[in-house]
């Protein structure tokens, strides 16, 4: 049976499961009129604004959870914000295969390929493995929570919208802009790193040419619309997954057969130079790197508003997280810890955080004596950089467009054309990539170090907010008299998984403060001076004051309040699936055991 959606704008729950549903809008109704006289006319028409929802603003209920949360006369209309997000004009053109591949390979990027090298140097192979297992587990818990929320509410802005709806509009404002800034800063950095990666083949090549090439490639893909983004990420993810699987097989062979001038490697590097480096502080510093490496998985939730069938696609995509963490991340991290000693000097040879020269994957292959495989691995890293840049434009443009729809960003960013593209947001966010030309200045390192500091801990706050939103949603769901069996998709680790993950993220944040106050001192350098310690401290934790400034300024200006549990809106934009679930449950009981196990895990 086709899934249904209920848009209920009143302050009370629907009286019965038989409430008349509003049919899901078809993506075919978003595009230009097929009866247009010519291709040029259709092209020009596609850039015009999409027609707004038929509901007028004076129809918004202002009772209960829809009351404007303001105490100083300024208006924040929660009902309008939730309704606009639920009825976004974004095109629903992402298919199941797009979402599956984004979930499987979307976050495989420079965090795994390059940043893991610095983490290996700081903490040693055992710390690296433990940190990735720990944060991978927490990320699995978080994705289960996000999956439950996204299937129930596949709305524009996803997790930033949930912060507004379930927590506090001011916190939603802070989280939305925090996430936007994170990817706006990532975009020029990845373009620069891509230009430097080409130096592996031709050190004398002009970086400006490649910066221009990558900039227009990334912007062009996003201007093709969400379907263009989905197809590009499908290809990029397929390449990355193939490369990681190939490295795992090659790494096992190298470990058993040994390097050209040696024999069996095994765990010899865990004995000399050792399994740990810099003690517990080394492990603490690796935790943040592990978090950064998993960043991007939440993109599945952000894409929910543009998925043709989120009920079918999202649960499967969320379940794939377990396999990606287990097969790709953990096995890869184990192998680079076996193949590359943590005192390998090339691990700190990166000119940028995404420089392929410091990739432990490349180093491991080079140490095996291969001549051609390092070139292939560098090409994969280059593709990963383009993929991250592509995702950066997508994530930042969709988030800022959703903020604008909620009146949390300038209204111009809410412009969505007839093909379902947030056109103004894409162009403005993509233009930030021109900062990549700063690479030609003498102070480019200093500039990007501070820009990265602004968003260094953004992922940690995003994931923690998702967990809090899940906890608050479950409480509101219970207060409204609903049962968990009425949810279309339930977190496999329940609400306790969100509590555990929230505790873990809070612990990592405190550990980051500790490492920032007392940084790891390199043995071959002079002790840090007081100005260097102060600078290092702010480079490590600048995200925290930036988020607090966003939150406090908006709260003072708008006077919003924390949303009470009984006032949380759990109806607007929710997909009403109770009848469908009951029929599906009866059919599942007849499945053989192997099919039930497969459905649960995959």
Coordinates of C-alpha atoms in Angstrom, one line a residue, residues 31 73 92 112 158 182 191 205 210 215 240 243 317 322 336 407 429 461 466 473 480 534 540 544 553 561 595:
X31 CA 9.0 20.9 -12.8
X73 CA 7.0 41.6 21.2
X92 CA 11.6 14.5 -4.2
X112 CA 39.3 8.2 7.0
X158 CA 16.1 17.7 9.2
X182 CA 30.8 23.9 8.9
X191 CA 39.1 22.5 -3.4
X205 CA 51.3 22.5 -12.4
X210 CA 42.7 23.1 -10.8
X215 CA 35.0 24.9 -8.3
X240 CA 35.4 5.0 -2.6
X243 CA 38.9 1.5 -3.2
X317 CA 20.0 3.3 4.7
X322 CA 26.4 -0.7 11.1
X336 CA 46.8 0.9 8.8
X407 CA 12.3 32.6 9.4
X429 CA 27.0 28.7 -0.8
X461 CA 27.1 19.4 18.7
X466 CA 20.0 14.8 17.4
X473 CA 10.3 13.3 20.8
X480 CA 0.2 12.4 23.4
X534 CA 46.4 30.4 24.2
X540 CA 40.7 23.7 19.5
X544 CA 31.8 26.4 21.5
X553 CA 22.0 36.6 20.6
X561 CA 11.5 29.8 25.4
X595 CA 14.4 -13.1 5.8

